[in-house]
PDB file of C-alpha atoms in Angstrom:
ATOM      1  CA  MET A   1     -27.321 -24.852 111.227  1.00 75.00           C
ATOM      2  CA  LYS A   2     -31.080 -25.527 110.828  1.00 82.00           C
ATOM      3  CA  ALA A   3     -33.353 -23.899 113.564  1.00 85.00           C
ATOM      4  CA  GLY A   4     -34.407 -27.390 114.978  1.00 84.00           C
ATOM      5  CA  ALA A   5     -30.719 -28.263 115.437  1.00 90.00           C
ATOM      6  CA  ALA A   6     -29.860 -24.843 116.746  1.00 91.00           C
ATOM      7  CA  ARG A   7     -32.451 -25.109 119.271  1.00 92.00           C
ATOM      8  CA  GLN A   8     -31.429 -28.520 120.300  1.00 92.00           C
ATOM      9  CA  LEU A   9     -27.947 -27.596 120.896  1.00 93.00           C
ATOM     10  CA  ASP A  10     -29.082 -24.374 122.706  1.00 92.00           C
ATOM     11  CA  ALA A  11     -30.967 -26.544 124.979  1.00 92.00           C
ATOM     12  CA  PHE A  12     -28.085 -28.803 125.758  1.00 92.00           C
ATOM     13  CA  LEU A  13     -25.752 -25.860 126.544  1.00 91.00           C
ATOM     14  CA  ASP A  14     -28.328 -24.569 128.892  1.00 89.00           C
ATOM     15  CA  MET A  15     -28.404 -27.811 130.500  1.00 88.00           C
ATOM     16  CA  LEU A  16     -24.781 -27.622 130.947  1.00 85.00           C
ATOM     17  CA  ALA A  17     -24.952 -24.123 132.537  1.00 82.00           C
ATOM     18  CA  ALA A  18     -27.951 -25.075 134.916  1.00 79.00           C
ATOM     19  CA  GLU A  19     -27.297 -28.453 136.031  1.00 75.00           C
ATOM     20  CA  ARG A  20     -23.401 -28.952 135.722  1.00 73.00           C
ATOM     21  CA  GLY A  21     -22.676 -25.470 136.464  1.00 71.00           C
ATOM     22  CA  ALA A  22     -20.546 -25.213 133.094  1.00 73.00           C
ATOM     23  CA  ALA A  23     -18.177 -22.254 132.751  1.00 74.00           C
ATOM     24  CA  ARG A  24     -18.552 -19.951 129.478  1.00 79.00           C
ATOM     25  CA  ASN A  25     -15.276 -21.399 128.380  1.00 80.00           C
ATOM     26  CA  THR A  26     -16.843 -25.022 128.680  1.00 82.00           C
ATOM     27  CA  GLN A  27     -19.762 -23.926 126.842  1.00 86.00           C
ATOM     28  CA  ASP A  28     -18.027 -22.307 123.971  1.00 88.00           C
ATOM     29  CA  ALA A  29     -15.975 -25.294 123.717  1.00 88.00           C
ATOM     30  CA  TYR A  30     -18.877 -27.632 123.383  1.00 91.00           C
ATOM     31  CA  ARG A  31     -20.486 -25.140 120.737  1.00 93.00           C
ATOM     32  CA  ARG A  32     -17.713 -25.203 118.533  1.00 93.00           C
ATOM     33  CA  ASP A  33     -17.273 -29.380 118.626  1.00 93.00           C
ATOM     34  CA  LEU A  34     -21.027 -30.083 118.401  1.00 94.00           C
ATOM     35  CA  SER A  35     -21.431 -27.160 115.663  1.00 95.00           C
ATOM     36  CA  ASP A  36     -18.935 -28.738 113.650  1.00 94.00           C
ATOM     37  CA  TYR A  37     -20.681 -32.341 113.990  1.00 94.00           C
ATOM     38  CA  ILE A  38     -24.047 -30.989 113.214  1.00 94.00           C
ATOM     39  CA  ALA A  39     -22.638 -29.140 109.906  1.00 94.00           C
ATOM     40  CA  HIS A  40     -21.339 -32.377 108.953  1.00 94.00           C
ATOM     41  CA  LEU A  41     -24.803 -34.069 109.558  1.00 93.00           C
ATOM     42  CA  SER A  42     -26.506 -31.273 107.503  1.00 93.00           C
ATOM     43  CA  GLY A  43     -23.992 -31.624 104.537  1.00 92.00           C
ATOM     44  CA  ASN A  44     -25.269 -35.155 104.402  1.00 91.00           C
ATOM     45  CA  GLY A  45     -28.705 -34.330 104.874  1.00 92.00           C
ATOM     46  CA  ARG A  46     -29.211 -35.480 108.270  1.00 91.00           C
ATOM     47  CA  ASP A  47     -29.628 -33.648 111.724  1.00 92.00           C
ATOM     48  CA  PRO A  48     -29.222 -34.830 115.379  1.00 93.00           C
ATOM     49  CA  GLY A  49     -32.631 -35.922 115.587  1.00 91.00           C
ATOM     50  CA  ALA A  50     -32.183 -38.615 112.912  1.00 91.00           C
ATOM     51  CA  ALA A  51     -28.353 -39.474 112.745  1.00 92.00           C
ATOM     52  CA  THR A  52     -27.557 -43.031 112.999  1.00 93.00           C
ATOM     53  CA  THR A  53     -24.435 -44.565 114.655  1.00 93.00           C
ATOM     54  CA  GLU A  54     -23.075 -44.801 111.454  1.00 93.00           C
ATOM     55  CA  ASP A  55     -23.735 -41.315 110.519  1.00 93.00           C
ATOM     56  CA  ILE A  56     -21.605 -40.585 113.773  1.00 93.00           C
ATOM     57  CA  ARG A  57     -18.781 -42.914 112.857  1.00 91.00           C
ATOM     58  CA  ALA A  58     -18.677 -41.237 109.549  1.00 92.00           C
ATOM     59  CA  TYR A  59     -18.150 -38.034 111.081  1.00 92.00           C
ATOM     60  CA  LEU A  60     -15.304 -39.211 113.366  1.00 90.00           C
ATOM     61  CA  ALA A  61     -13.612 -40.807 110.418  1.00 89.00           C
ATOM     62  CA  SER A  62     -13.513 -37.224 108.767  1.00 91.00           C
ATOM     63  CA  LEU A  63     -11.641 -35.923 111.420  1.00 88.00           C
ATOM     64  CA  GLU A  64      -8.393 -37.854 111.014  1.00 81.00           C
ATOM     65  CA  PRO A  65      -7.548 -36.294 107.351  1.00 86.00           C
ATOM     66  CA  ARG A  66      -7.933 -33.092 108.983  1.00 86.00           C
ATOM     67  CA  GLY A  67      -5.117 -33.630 111.130  1.00 82.00           C
ATOM     68  CA  MET A  68      -6.888 -33.841 114.542  1.00 79.00           C
ATOM     69  CA  SER A  69      -4.989 -35.439 117.352  1.00 75.00           C
ATOM     70  CA  ALA A  70      -6.396 -38.302 119.319  1.00 74.00           C
ATOM     71  CA  ALA A  71      -6.877 -36.017 122.171  1.00 73.00           C
ATOM     72  CA  THR A  72      -9.006 -33.778 120.159  1.00 80.00           C
ATOM     73  CA  VAL A  73     -11.130 -36.820 118.752  1.00 83.00           C
ATOM     74  CA  ALA A  74     -11.560 -38.059 122.186  1.00 82.00           C
ATOM     75  CA  ARG A  75     -12.992 -34.715 123.288  1.00 84.00           C
ATOM     76  CA  ARG A  76     -15.253 -34.659 120.262  1.00 89.00           C
ATOM     77  CA  ILE A  77     -16.437 -38.229 120.921  1.00 89.00           C
ATOM     78  CA  SER A  78     -17.099 -37.169 124.524  1.00 86.00           C
ATOM     79  CA  ALA A  79     -19.211 -34.173 123.463  1.00 89.00           C
ATOM     80  CA  ILE A  80     -21.312 -36.177 120.795  1.00 93.00           C
ATOM     81  CA  ARG A  81     -22.136 -38.759 123.437  1.00 91.00           C
ATOM     82  CA  GLN A  82     -23.241 -36.301 126.160  1.00 91.00           C
ATOM     83  CA  PHE A  83     -25.296 -34.289 123.380  1.00 93.00           C
ATOM     84  CA  HIS A  84     -27.100 -37.396 122.146  1.00 93.00           C
ATOM     85  CA  LYS A  85     -27.604 -38.714 125.513  1.00 92.00           C
ATOM     86  CA  PHE A  86     -29.163 -35.354 126.488  1.00 92.00           C
ATOM     87  CA  LEU A  87     -31.544 -35.674 123.444  1.00 92.00           C
ATOM     88  CA  TYR A  88     -32.480 -39.030 124.281  1.00 91.00           C
ATOM     89  CA  VAL A  89     -33.374 -38.265 128.227  1.00 90.00           C
ATOM     90  CA  ASP A  90     -35.037 -35.081 127.206  1.00 89.00           C
ATOM     91  CA  ARG A  91     -37.081 -37.016 124.719  1.00 89.00           C
ATOM     92  CA  HIS A  92     -35.979 -35.186 121.722  1.00 89.00           C
ATOM     93  CA  ARG A  93     -35.624 -38.638 120.161  1.00 90.00           C
ATOM     94  CA  GLY A  94     -36.566 -42.187 121.192  1.00 90.00           C
ATOM     95  CA  ASP A  95     -32.936 -43.584 121.030  1.00 92.00           C
ATOM     96  CA  ASP A  96     -29.138 -42.878 121.591  1.00 92.00           C
ATOM     97  CA  PRO A  97     -27.163 -43.630 118.574  1.00 92.00           C
ATOM     98  CA  ALA A  98     -23.966 -42.465 120.354  1.00 90.00           C
ATOM     99  CA  SER A  99     -24.142 -45.237 123.210  1.00 87.00           C
ATOM    100  CA  ALA A 100     -22.400 -47.931 121.006  1.00 81.00           C
ATOM    101  CA  LEU A 101     -19.510 -45.687 120.077  1.00 77.00           C
ATOM    102  CA  ASP A 102     -16.004 -46.736 121.003  1.00 66.00           C
ATOM    103  CA  GLY A 103     -13.266 -43.956 121.265  1.00 54.00           C
ATOM    104  CA  PRO A 104      -9.661 -43.705 121.646  1.00 52.00           C
ATOM    105  CA  ARG A 105      -8.731 -44.581 125.410  1.00 49.00           C
ATOM    106  CA  LEU A 106      -6.083 -41.904 126.354  1.00 46.00           C
ATOM    107  CA  ARG A 107      -4.112 -42.451 129.222  1.00 46.00           C
ATOM    108  CA  ARG A 108      -3.743 -39.605 131.435  1.00 47.00           C
ATOM    109  CA  SER A 109      -0.128 -38.826 131.983  1.00 45.00           C
ATOM    110  CA  ALA A 110       1.354 -36.592 134.529  1.00 47.00           C
ATOM    111  CA  PRO A 111       2.098 -32.981 133.340  1.00 51.00           C
ATOM    112  CA  GLY A 112       5.721 -31.912 132.789  1.00 61.00           C
ATOM    113  CA  VAL A 113       6.698 -30.154 136.027  1.00 76.00           C
ATOM    114  CA  PHE A 114       9.123 -27.310 136.424  1.00 86.00           C
ATOM    115  CA  SER A 115      11.530 -27.793 139.701  1.00 87.00           C
ATOM    116  CA  THR A 116      11.557 -25.770 142.661  1.00 89.00           C
ATOM    117  CA  ALA A 117      14.710 -24.132 141.294  1.00 90.00           C
ATOM    118  CA  GLU A 118      13.332 -23.253 138.049  1.00 92.00           C
ATOM    119  CA  ILE A 119      10.130 -21.529 139.791  1.00 92.00           C
ATOM    120  CA  ASP A 120      12.607 -19.840 142.061  1.00 93.00           C
ATOM    121  CA  ARG A 121      14.526 -18.587 139.054  1.00 93.00           C
ATOM    122  CA  LEU A 122      11.420 -17.313 137.253  1.00 93.00           C
ATOM    123  CA  LEU A 123      10.172 -15.492 140.564  1.00 94.00           C
ATOM    124  CA  THR A 124      13.431 -14.108 141.086  1.00 94.00           C
ATOM    125  CA  VAL A 125      13.746 -12.459 137.455  1.00 93.00           C
ATOM    126  CA  ALA A 126      10.086 -11.313 138.103  1.00 94.00           C
ATOM    127  CA  SER A 127      10.923  -9.403 140.972  1.00 93.00           C
ATOM    128  CA  GLU A 128      14.039  -7.437 139.618  1.00 91.00           C
ATOM    129  CA  GLY A 129      13.705  -3.833 139.382  1.00 90.00           C
ATOM    130  CA  LEU A 130      10.398  -3.423 141.029  1.00 91.00           C
ATOM    131  CA  ASP A 131      11.798  -1.122 143.469  1.00 89.00           C
ATOM    132  CA  ASP A 132      13.338   1.270 140.508  1.00 90.00           C
ATOM    133  CA  GLU A 133      11.595   4.597 140.530  1.00 89.00           C
ATOM    134  CA  THR A 134      13.431   5.361 137.257  1.00 90.00           C
ATOM    135  CA  ARG A 135      11.689   2.978 135.284  1.00 88.00           C
ATOM    136  CA  PRO A 136       8.700   4.051 133.185  1.00 91.00           C
ATOM    137  CA  ALA A 137       5.645   3.940 135.397  1.00 90.00           C
ATOM    138  CA  GLY A 138       3.652   1.538 132.974  1.00 91.00           C
ATOM    139  CA  GLU A 139       6.390  -0.768 132.553  1.00 92.00           C
ATOM    140  CA  ARG A 140       7.064  -0.861 136.409  1.00 93.00           C
ATOM    141  CA  LEU A 141       3.314  -1.143 137.076  1.00 95.00           C
ATOM    142  CA  ARG A 142       2.878  -4.221 134.445  1.00 94.00           C
ATOM    143  CA  ALA A 143       6.076  -5.739 136.142  1.00 94.00           C
ATOM    144  CA  ALA A 144       4.497  -5.516 139.706  1.00 96.00           C
ATOM    145  CA  ARG A 145       1.175  -7.053 138.470  1.00 96.00           C
ATOM    146  CA  LEU A 146       2.845 -10.015 136.972  1.00 96.00           C
ATOM    147  CA  TYR A 147       5.249 -10.618 139.914  1.00 96.00           C
ATOM    148  CA  ALA A 148       2.001 -10.636 142.203  1.00 96.00           C
ATOM    149  CA  LEU A 149       0.064 -12.916 139.636  1.00 96.00           C
ATOM    150  CA  LEU A 150       3.118 -15.457 140.053  1.00 96.00           C
ATOM    151  CA  GLU A 151       3.315 -15.295 143.652  1.00 95.00           C
ATOM    152  CA  THR A 152      -0.091 -15.666 144.226  1.00 94.00           C
ATOM    153  CA  LEU A 153      -0.506 -18.606 141.699  1.00 93.00           C
ATOM    154  CA  TYR A 154       2.356 -20.438 143.069  1.00 92.00           C
ATOM    155  CA  ALA A 155       1.145 -20.053 146.346  1.00 90.00           C
ATOM    156  CA  THR A 156      -2.427 -21.214 145.941  1.00 89.00           C
ATOM    157  CA  GLY A 157      -2.471 -23.312 142.730  1.00 88.00           C
ATOM    158  CA  LEU A 158      -5.775 -21.356 141.459  1.00 90.00           C
ATOM    159  CA  ARG A 159      -6.911 -21.909 137.827  1.00 88.00           C
ATOM    160  CA  VAL A 160      -5.954 -19.247 135.729  1.00 90.00           C
ATOM    161  CA  SER A 161      -9.627 -18.061 135.320  1.00 89.00           C
ATOM    162  CA  GLU A 162      -9.898 -17.950 139.143  1.00 90.00           C
ATOM    163  CA  LEU A 163      -6.843 -16.013 139.373  1.00 92.00           C
ATOM    164  CA  VAL A 164      -7.182 -13.168 137.066  1.00 94.00           C
ATOM    165  CA  SER A 165     -10.603 -12.660 138.333  1.00 93.00           C
ATOM    166  CA  LEU A 166      -9.849 -12.366 142.031  1.00 92.00           C
ATOM    167  CA  PRO A 167     -11.757  -9.558 144.017  1.00 91.00           C
ATOM    168  CA  LYS A 168      -9.485  -6.633 145.357  1.00 90.00           C
ATOM    169  CA  THR A 169     -10.581  -7.485 148.749  1.00 88.00           C
ATOM    170  CA  ALA A 170      -8.273 -10.685 148.460  1.00 86.00           C
ATOM    171  CA  ALA A 171      -5.267  -8.405 148.854  1.00 82.00           C
ATOM    172  CA  HIS A 172      -6.526  -6.676 152.054  1.00 80.00           C
ATOM    173  CA  SER A 173      -8.267  -9.497 154.029  1.00 72.00           C
ATOM    174  CA  ARG A 174      -6.676  -9.985 157.413  1.00 75.00           C
ATOM    175  CA  ASP A 175      -7.460 -13.912 157.169  1.00 75.00           C
ATOM    176  CA  PRO A 176      -4.749 -16.346 156.352  1.00 79.00           C
ATOM    177  CA  PHE A 177      -7.171 -17.714 153.415  1.00 81.00           C
ATOM    178  CA  ILE A 178      -9.151 -16.464 150.795  1.00 82.00           C
ATOM    179  CA  ALA A 179     -12.420 -17.832 149.493  1.00 82.00           C
ATOM    180  CA  ILE A 180     -12.487 -19.175 145.780  1.00 84.00           C
ATOM    181  CA  ARG A 181     -15.662 -19.907 143.731  1.00 78.00           C
ATOM    182  CA  GLY A 182     -14.500 -22.563 141.362  1.00 70.00           C
ATOM    183  CA  LYS A 183     -15.981 -24.641 138.902  1.00 70.00           C
ATOM    184  CA  GLY A 184     -19.633 -25.567 139.371  1.00 67.00           C
ATOM    185  CA  GLY A 185     -19.965 -22.718 141.709  1.00 70.00           C
ATOM    186  CA  ARG A 186     -18.311 -24.720 144.390  1.00 75.00           C
ATOM    187  CA  GLU A 187     -16.594 -22.781 147.071  1.00 80.00           C
ATOM    188  CA  ARG A 188     -13.185 -23.564 148.762  1.00 83.00           C
ATOM    189  CA  LEU A 189     -10.599 -21.720 151.040  1.00 83.00           C
ATOM    190  CA  THR A 190      -7.067 -21.766 149.787  1.00 86.00           C
ATOM    191  CA  PRO A 191      -4.206 -20.372 152.046  1.00 86.00           C
ATOM    192  CA  LEU A 192      -2.353 -17.098 151.061  1.00 88.00           C
ATOM    193  CA  THR A 193       1.294 -16.965 152.125  1.00 89.00           C
ATOM    194  CA  ASP A 194       2.706 -13.741 153.265  1.00 90.00           C
ATOM    195  CA  ARG A 195       5.021 -13.324 150.523  1.00 92.00           C
ATOM    196  CA  ALA A 196       2.245 -13.465 148.200  1.00 92.00           C
ATOM    197  CA  ARG A 197       0.268 -10.915 150.131  1.00 92.00           C
ATOM    198  CA  ARG A 198       3.170  -8.608 150.147  1.00 93.00           C
ATOM    199  CA  ALA A 199       3.209  -8.752 146.508  1.00 95.00           C
ATOM    200  CA  LEU A 200      -0.177  -8.304 145.911  1.00 94.00           C
ATOM    201  CA  LEU A 201      -0.366  -5.184 148.694  1.00 93.00           C
ATOM    202  CA  SER A 202       2.849  -3.698 146.550  1.00 95.00           C
ATOM    203  CA  TYR A 203       1.132  -3.830 143.315  1.00 95.00           C
ATOM    204  CA  ARG A 204      -2.040  -2.461 144.542  1.00 95.00           C
ATOM    205  CA  LYS A 205       0.007   0.372 146.007  1.00 95.00           C
ATOM    206  CA  LEU A 206       1.558   1.155 142.778  1.00 95.00           C
ATOM    207  CA  LEU A 207      -1.813   0.732 141.075  1.00 95.00           C
ATOM    208  CA  GLU A 208      -3.448   3.381 143.202  1.00 95.00           C
ATOM    209  CA  GLU A 209      -0.510   5.708 142.890  1.00 94.00           C
ATOM    210  CA  MET A 210      -0.080   5.450 138.952  1.00 93.00           C
ATOM    211  CA  ALA A 211      -3.655   4.450 137.589  1.00 93.00           C
ATOM    212  CA  PRO A 212      -6.296   5.690 140.388  1.00 93.00           C
ATOM    213  CA  GLU A 213      -9.140   5.532 138.135  1.00 93.00           C
ATOM    214  CA  ARG A 214      -8.538   1.786 137.561  1.00 92.00           C
ATOM    215  CA  ALA A 215      -7.804   0.973 141.263  1.00 91.00           C
ATOM    216  CA  GLY A 216     -11.377   1.719 141.589  1.00 92.00           C
ATOM    217  CA  SER A 217     -12.522  -1.456 140.162  1.00 94.00           C
ATOM    218  CA  SER A 218     -13.768  -4.395 142.275  1.00 94.00           C
ATOM    219  CA  PHE A 219     -11.069  -6.712 140.756  1.00 95.00           C
ATOM    220  CA  LEU A 220      -7.765  -7.259 142.032  1.00 94.00           C
ATOM    221  CA  PHE A 221      -6.132  -7.167 138.415  1.00 95.00           C
ATOM    222  CA  PRO A 222      -8.419  -4.544 136.473  1.00 95.00           C
ATOM    223  CA  ALA A 223      -7.878  -4.061 132.910  1.00 93.00           C
ATOM    224  CA  ASP A 224      -9.194  -2.584 129.772  1.00 90.00           C
ATOM    225  CA  SER A 225     -11.463  -5.686 128.594  1.00 90.00           C
ATOM    226  CA  ASP A 226     -15.012  -6.873 128.352  1.00 90.00           C
ATOM    227  CA  SER A 227     -14.715  -8.777 131.796  1.00 91.00           C
ATOM    228  CA  GLY A 228     -13.058  -5.704 133.231  1.00 94.00           C
ATOM    229  CA  HIS A 229     -10.079  -7.986 134.669  1.00 95.00           C
ATOM    230  CA  LEU A 230      -6.913  -9.088 133.082  1.00 94.00           C
ATOM    231  CA  THR A 231      -7.639 -11.744 130.520  1.00 93.00           C
ATOM    232  CA  ARG A 232      -6.071 -15.334 130.681  1.00 90.00           C
ATOM    233  CA  GLN A 233      -4.147 -14.521 127.332  1.00 92.00           C
ATOM    234  CA  ALA A 234      -2.702 -11.328 128.350  1.00 92.00           C
ATOM    235  CA  PHE A 235      -1.171 -13.163 131.487  1.00 93.00           C
ATOM    236  CA  ALA A 236       0.133 -16.026 129.458  1.00 92.00           C
ATOM    237  CA  ARG A 237       1.863 -13.717 126.938  1.00 92.00           C
ATOM    238  CA  ASP A 238       3.453 -11.851 129.617  1.00 93.00           C
ATOM    239  CA  LEU A 239       4.623 -15.253 131.544  1.00 93.00           C
ATOM    240  CA  LYS A 240       6.179 -16.618 128.299  1.00 92.00           C
ATOM    241  CA  ALA A 241       8.028 -13.400 127.690  1.00 93.00           C
ATOM    242  CA  LEU A 242       9.413 -13.669 131.293  1.00 92.00           C
ATOM    243  CA  ALA A 243      10.132 -17.509 130.939  1.00 91.00           C
ATOM    244  CA  SER A 244      12.397 -16.658 128.045  1.00 91.00           C
ATOM    245  CA  ALA A 245      14.062 -13.787 130.106  1.00 91.00           C
ATOM    246  CA  ALA A 246      14.790 -16.235 132.957  1.00 91.00           C
ATOM    247  CA  GLY A 247      16.364 -18.847 130.496  1.00 91.00           C
ATOM    248  CA  LEU A 248      13.356 -21.264 130.809  1.00 89.00           C
ATOM    249  CA  PRO A 249      11.546 -22.747 127.961  1.00 89.00           C
ATOM    250  CA  ALA A 250       8.700 -20.421 126.955  1.00 88.00           C
ATOM    251  CA  ALA A 251       6.880 -22.954 125.017  1.00 86.00           C
ATOM    252  CA  ALA A 252       6.402 -25.095 128.196  1.00 87.00           C
ATOM    253  CA  MET A 253       5.694 -22.193 130.315  1.00 90.00           C
ATOM    254  CA  HIS A 254       2.105 -21.254 130.849  1.00 89.00           C
ATOM    255  CA  PRO A 255      -0.421 -20.431 133.726  1.00 89.00           C
ATOM    256  CA  HIS A 256      -1.194 -23.941 134.412  1.00 86.00           C
ATOM    257  CA  ALA A 257       2.412 -24.893 134.589  1.00 87.00           C
ATOM    258  CA  LEU A 258       2.468 -23.181 137.900  1.00 89.00           C
ATOM    259  CA  ARG A 259      -0.596 -24.895 138.960  1.00 86.00           C
ATOM    260  CA  HIS A 260       1.131 -28.250 138.113  1.00 87.00           C
ATOM    261  CA  ALA A 261       4.290 -27.010 140.074  1.00 87.00           C
ATOM    262  CA  PHE A 262       2.203 -25.909 143.168  1.00 88.00           C
ATOM    263  CA  ALA A 263       0.668 -29.642 143.409  1.00 85.00           C
ATOM    264  CA  SER A 264       3.790 -31.387 142.807  1.00 84.00           C
ATOM    265  CA  HIS A 265       5.913 -29.619 145.098  1.00 85.00           C
ATOM    266  CA  LEU A 266       3.504 -29.970 147.830  1.00 84.00           C
ATOM    267  CA  LEU A 267       3.430 -33.783 147.306  1.00 81.00           C
ATOM    268  CA  GLN A 268       7.195 -33.787 147.060  1.00 79.00           C
ATOM    269  CA  ASN A 269       7.438 -32.175 150.508  1.00 79.00           C
ATOM    270  CA  GLY A 270       4.944 -34.585 152.044  1.00 78.00           C
ATOM    271  CA  ALA A 271       1.405 -33.045 151.501  1.00 79.00           C
ATOM    272  CA  ASP A 272      -1.552 -35.674 151.659  1.00 77.00           C
ATOM    273  CA  LEU A 273      -3.021 -36.153 148.061  1.00 77.00           C
ATOM    274  CA  ARG A 274      -6.618 -35.346 149.400  1.00 81.00           C
ATOM    275  CA  VAL A 275      -5.259 -31.960 150.695  1.00 76.00           C
ATOM    276  CA  VAL A 276      -3.774 -31.237 147.470  1.00 77.00           C
ATOM    277  CA  GLN A 277      -7.396 -32.281 145.813  1.00 81.00           C
ATOM    278  CA  GLU A 278      -9.006 -29.622 147.979  1.00 79.00           C
ATOM    279  CA  LEU A 279      -6.655 -26.834 147.359  1.00 80.00           C
ATOM    280  CA  LEU A 280      -6.884 -27.410 143.358  1.00 80.00           C
ATOM    281  CA  GLY A 281     -10.606 -27.452 143.574  1.00 78.00           C
ATOM    282  CA  HIS A 282     -10.904 -30.809 142.278  1.00 72.00           C
ATOM    283  CA  ALA A 283     -14.390 -32.278 142.506  1.00 67.00           C
ATOM    284  CA  ASP A 284     -12.829 -36.125 141.918  1.00 67.00           C
ATOM    285  CA  ILE A 285      -9.720 -37.441 143.639  1.00 65.00           C
ATOM    286  CA  SER A 286      -9.141 -39.446 140.304  1.00 64.00           C
ATOM    287  CA  THR A 287      -8.427 -35.897 138.701  1.00 60.00           C
ATOM    288  CA  THR A 288      -5.805 -35.278 141.367  1.00 64.00           C
ATOM    289  CA  GLN A 289      -4.154 -38.574 140.704  1.00 63.00           C
ATOM    290  CA  ILE A 290      -2.246 -37.642 137.917  1.00 61.00           C
ATOM    291  CA  TYR A 291       0.132 -36.447 140.246  1.00 64.00           C
ATOM    292  CA  THR A 292       0.578 -39.991 141.886  1.00 61.00           C
ATOM    293  CA  HIS A 293       3.896 -40.577 140.226  1.00 56.00           C
ATOM    294  CA  VAL A 294       5.208 -37.814 142.686  1.00 50.00           C
ATOM    295  CA  LEU A 295       3.781 -40.136 145.613  1.00 51.00           C
ATOM    296  CA  ASP A 296       5.340 -43.276 144.156  1.00 53.00           C
ATOM    297  CA  GLU A 297       8.825 -41.681 143.667  1.00 54.00           C
ATOM    298  CA  ARG A 298       8.655 -40.602 147.480  1.00 51.00           C
ATOM    299  CA  MET A 299       7.474 -44.118 148.698  1.00 47.00           C
ATOM    300  CA  ARG A 300      10.419 -45.666 146.598  1.00 50.00           C
ATOM    301  CA  ALA A 301      12.792 -42.918 148.194  1.00 49.00           C
ATOM    302  CA  MET A 302      11.457 -43.994 151.743  1.00 46.00           C
ATOM    303  CA  VAL A 303      11.729 -47.756 151.263  1.00 44.00           C
ATOM    304  CA  ARG A 304      15.480 -47.204 149.835  1.00 48.00           C
ATOM    305  CA  ASP A 305      16.356 -44.741 152.687  1.00 51.00           C
ATOM    306  CA  LEU A 306      14.549 -46.212 155.791  1.00 46.00           C
ATOM    307  CA  HIS A 307      13.887 -49.965 155.146  1.00 48.00           C
ATOM    308  CA  PRO A 308      16.124 -51.815 157.494  1.00 56.00           C
ATOM    309  CA  LEU A 309      17.152 -54.113 154.646  1.00 50.00           C
ATOM    310  CA  SER A 310      17.858 -51.674 151.953  1.00 49.00           C
ATOM    311  CA  GLU A 311      21.424 -51.235 150.456  1.00 55.00           C
ATOM    312  CA  THR A 312      21.404 -47.595 151.690  1.00 47.00           C
ATOM    313  CA  THR A 313      20.604 -48.156 155.157  1.00 43.00           C
ATOM    314  CA  GLU A 314      23.049 -50.970 155.680  1.00 46.00           C
ATOM    315  CA  LYS A 315      25.779 -48.632 154.117  1.00 48.00           C
ATOM    316  CA  LEU A 316      24.774 -46.143 156.950  1.00 43.00           C
ATOM    317  CA  ARG A 317      25.178 -48.484 159.808  1.00 49.00           C
TER     318      ARG A 317
END
């Protein structure tokens, strides 16, 4: 990548971090997408400062033979649009060649949701043998950690990055809420159930007994990683293995699936959409509206069961 293009990309990523509070993972994703775009331009003797709308369209046309999905192409288009808008607004160039782009319109669909019975089975299997003192210490500690992670995730609906980086004070707070710093540095409070708190305290007790040097970490789930806490990838691997043991589809089981289950099960049981938005840490209600299918089903059931002229109500008379 030429020095000028590299500086422009770095400036754009700095803007994302400073003005939008973009997390490191988000910045890395933009860097990967835009580096690929800039490399394509460079291969054709162009750079972002001189690229035309046709140059951008040629790049997008090159993605299909590479087997990229519509969702990936849409993400690349979004990144390119934002990048060129930044270059225009920040006066790196006098026009915005991406403003005329059309992209695939993706319908946001509701995620597949595990039922309450399936989540209960997952938690039941995760809790088995936690008090068995004959189990190898390391195995027992990992099992206690996984159970604590699952109880906490299903109780709070945290993003996985928020969950694995929780401070250890979250397990010992006497308050019924824990403070979370989410995307963009936004803070919110989320309730922690007694069941989740008990799982966390049991895990921390085992950690202090079996790995006191690690228990001194400021993180709730410490690990030998660059960050100092359990990684998202390690948690995801453990979760898939547990799903297989519980007879659930491992391919569909990931940390975000429990976040979806948390939101959907709350709505199924009468929670307000705005409340769920706050608990999930969504800045915009439109993000939470992927769950409105749950509300639609609930409203249909209410009309079916409670409307004076419905067939169900007539049968109950």
